[in-house]
CSV table of C-alpha atoms in Angstrom, one decimal:
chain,number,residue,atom,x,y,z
A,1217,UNK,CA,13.9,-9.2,-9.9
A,1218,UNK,CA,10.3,-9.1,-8.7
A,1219,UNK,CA,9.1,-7.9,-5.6
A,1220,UNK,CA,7.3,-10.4,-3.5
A,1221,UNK,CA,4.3,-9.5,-1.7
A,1222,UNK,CA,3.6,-10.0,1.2
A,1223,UNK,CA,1.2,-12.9,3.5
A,1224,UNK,CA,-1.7,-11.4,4.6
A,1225,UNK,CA,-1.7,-12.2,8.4
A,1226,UNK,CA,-6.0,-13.3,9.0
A,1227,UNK,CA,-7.9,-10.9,11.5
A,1228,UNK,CA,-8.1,-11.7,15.0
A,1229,UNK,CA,-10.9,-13.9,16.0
A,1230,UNK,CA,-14.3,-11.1,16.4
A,1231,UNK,CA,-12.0,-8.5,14.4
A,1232,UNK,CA,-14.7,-6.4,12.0
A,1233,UNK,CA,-12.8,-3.7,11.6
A,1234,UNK,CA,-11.1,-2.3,8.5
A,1235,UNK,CA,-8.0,-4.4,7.6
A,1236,UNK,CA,-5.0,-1.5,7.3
A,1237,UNK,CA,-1.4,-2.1,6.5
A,1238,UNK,CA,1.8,0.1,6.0
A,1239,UNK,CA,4.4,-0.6,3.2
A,1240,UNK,CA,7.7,0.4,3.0
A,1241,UNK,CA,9.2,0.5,0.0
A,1242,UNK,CA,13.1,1.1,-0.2
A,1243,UNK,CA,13.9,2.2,-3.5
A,1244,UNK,CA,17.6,1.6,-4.7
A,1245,UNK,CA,19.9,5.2,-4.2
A,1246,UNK,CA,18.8,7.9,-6.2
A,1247,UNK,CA,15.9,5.9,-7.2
A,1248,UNK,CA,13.3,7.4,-5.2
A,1249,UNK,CA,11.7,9.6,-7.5
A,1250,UNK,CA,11.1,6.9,-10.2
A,1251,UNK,CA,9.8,4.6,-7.9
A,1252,UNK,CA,6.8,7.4,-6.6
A,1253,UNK,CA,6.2,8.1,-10.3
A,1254,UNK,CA,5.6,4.1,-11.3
A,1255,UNK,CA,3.5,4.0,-7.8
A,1256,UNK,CA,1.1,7.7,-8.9
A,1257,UNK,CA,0.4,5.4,-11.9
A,1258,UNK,CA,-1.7,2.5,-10.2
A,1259,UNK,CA,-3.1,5.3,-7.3
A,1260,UNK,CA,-6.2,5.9,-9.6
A,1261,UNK,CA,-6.7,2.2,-10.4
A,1262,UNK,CA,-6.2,1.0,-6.2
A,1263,UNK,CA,-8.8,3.7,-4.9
A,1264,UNK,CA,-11.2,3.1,-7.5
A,1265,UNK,CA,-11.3,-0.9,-6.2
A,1266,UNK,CA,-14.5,-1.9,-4.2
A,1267,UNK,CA,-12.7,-2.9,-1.1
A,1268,UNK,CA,-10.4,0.2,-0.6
A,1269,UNK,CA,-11.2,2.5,1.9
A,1270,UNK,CA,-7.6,4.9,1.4
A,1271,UNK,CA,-4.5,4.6,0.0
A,1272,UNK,CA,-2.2,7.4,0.4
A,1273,UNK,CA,1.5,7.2,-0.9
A,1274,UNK,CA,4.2,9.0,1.0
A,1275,UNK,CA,7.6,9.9,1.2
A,1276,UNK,CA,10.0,10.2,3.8
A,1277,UNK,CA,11.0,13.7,4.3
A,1278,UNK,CA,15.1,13.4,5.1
A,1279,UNK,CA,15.1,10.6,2.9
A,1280,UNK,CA,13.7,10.4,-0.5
A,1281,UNK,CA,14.5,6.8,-1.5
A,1282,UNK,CA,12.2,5.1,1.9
A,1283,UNK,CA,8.3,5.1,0.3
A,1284,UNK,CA,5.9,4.6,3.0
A,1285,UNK,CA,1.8,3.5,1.9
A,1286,UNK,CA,-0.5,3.6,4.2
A,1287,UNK,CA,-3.6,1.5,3.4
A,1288,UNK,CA,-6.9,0.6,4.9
A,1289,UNK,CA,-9.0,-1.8,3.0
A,1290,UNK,CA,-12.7,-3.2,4.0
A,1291,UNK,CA,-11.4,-6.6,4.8
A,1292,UNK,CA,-8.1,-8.8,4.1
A,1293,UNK,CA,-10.1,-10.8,1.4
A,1294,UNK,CA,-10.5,-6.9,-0.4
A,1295,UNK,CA,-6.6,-6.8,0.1
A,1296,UNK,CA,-6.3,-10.5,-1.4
A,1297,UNK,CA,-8.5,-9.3,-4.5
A,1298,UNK,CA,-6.2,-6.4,-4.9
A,1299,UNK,CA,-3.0,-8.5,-5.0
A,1300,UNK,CA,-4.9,-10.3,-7.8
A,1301,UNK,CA,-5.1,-7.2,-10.1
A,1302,UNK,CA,-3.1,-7.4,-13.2
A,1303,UNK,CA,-2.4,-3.9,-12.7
A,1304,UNK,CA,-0.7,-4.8,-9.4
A,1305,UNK,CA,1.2,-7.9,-10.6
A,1306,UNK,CA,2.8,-5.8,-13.3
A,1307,UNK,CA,4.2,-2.9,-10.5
A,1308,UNK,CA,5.4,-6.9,-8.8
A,1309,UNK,CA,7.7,-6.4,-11.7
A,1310,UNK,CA,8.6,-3.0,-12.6
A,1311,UNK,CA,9.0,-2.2,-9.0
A,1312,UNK,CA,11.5,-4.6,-9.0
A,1313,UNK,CA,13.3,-3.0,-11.0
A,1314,UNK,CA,13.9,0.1,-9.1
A,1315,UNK,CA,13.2,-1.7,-5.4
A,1316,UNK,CA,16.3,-4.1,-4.5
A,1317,UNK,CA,14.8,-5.9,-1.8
A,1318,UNK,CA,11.2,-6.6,-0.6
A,1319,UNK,CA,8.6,-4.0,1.3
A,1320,UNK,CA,8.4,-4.2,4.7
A,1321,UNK,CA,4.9,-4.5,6.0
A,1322,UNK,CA,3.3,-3.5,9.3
A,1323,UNK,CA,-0.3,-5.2,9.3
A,1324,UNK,CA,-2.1,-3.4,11.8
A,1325,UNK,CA,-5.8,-3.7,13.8
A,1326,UNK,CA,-7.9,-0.6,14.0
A,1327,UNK,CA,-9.0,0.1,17.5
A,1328,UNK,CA,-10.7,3.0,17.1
A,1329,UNK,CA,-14.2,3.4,15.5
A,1330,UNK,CA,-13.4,4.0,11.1
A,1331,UNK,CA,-14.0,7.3,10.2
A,1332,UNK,CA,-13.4,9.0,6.7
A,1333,UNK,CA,-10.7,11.6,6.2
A,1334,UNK,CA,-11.6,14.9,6.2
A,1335,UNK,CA,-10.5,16.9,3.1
A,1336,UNK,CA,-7.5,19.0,3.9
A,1337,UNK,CA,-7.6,21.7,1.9
């Protein structure tokens, strides 16, 4: 089955800042690992995009199935562009293979002024 993404909930009225979002992806048991590896295969493709600003994939450390993304894209019409991929719309599928039910999303408004990451090495 095929994951379903999500609605993309507009900006508040005056919002300019990036557009930012969490996934959670909740990979069927023992399933966890195969899910990160399909994800590391698009990471390239999603930070080269014009609209993304980071996209970092992470995975809960007491428990490997729960994937959490954190995201932060230049507006929600760069995040509308990126659900347009083909790229994207094939992971709509072969994450459903390994994901039994949908992500959960958190869309969130940045408060604070954007600021690129610092390297951390």
């Amino acid at each position: 089955m095929a994951l379903v993404l999500p609605d993309l909930p507009p900006p508040a009225t005056g919002e300019h800042t990036p557009y930012c979002v969490i996934a959670k992806h909740r990979a069927a048991p023992g399933q966890g690992e195969a899910l990160v590896t399909r994800m590391l295969e698009d990471l390239e493709a999603t930070r080269s995009e014009t609209g993304c600003l980071q996209f970092h994939i992470h995975r809960d450390r007491s428990d490997p199935d729960l994937i959490v993304i954190y995201e932060v894209w230049r507006s929600v019409d760069a995040v509308k562009s990126h659900f347009s991929e083909a790229y994207v719309q094939r992971f709509v599928v072969d994450g459903g293979e390994l994901e039994p039910g949908d992500m959960e999303t958190q869309w969130l408004e940045m408060l604070s002024p954007y600021a690129s990451g610092r390297d951390p090495r």
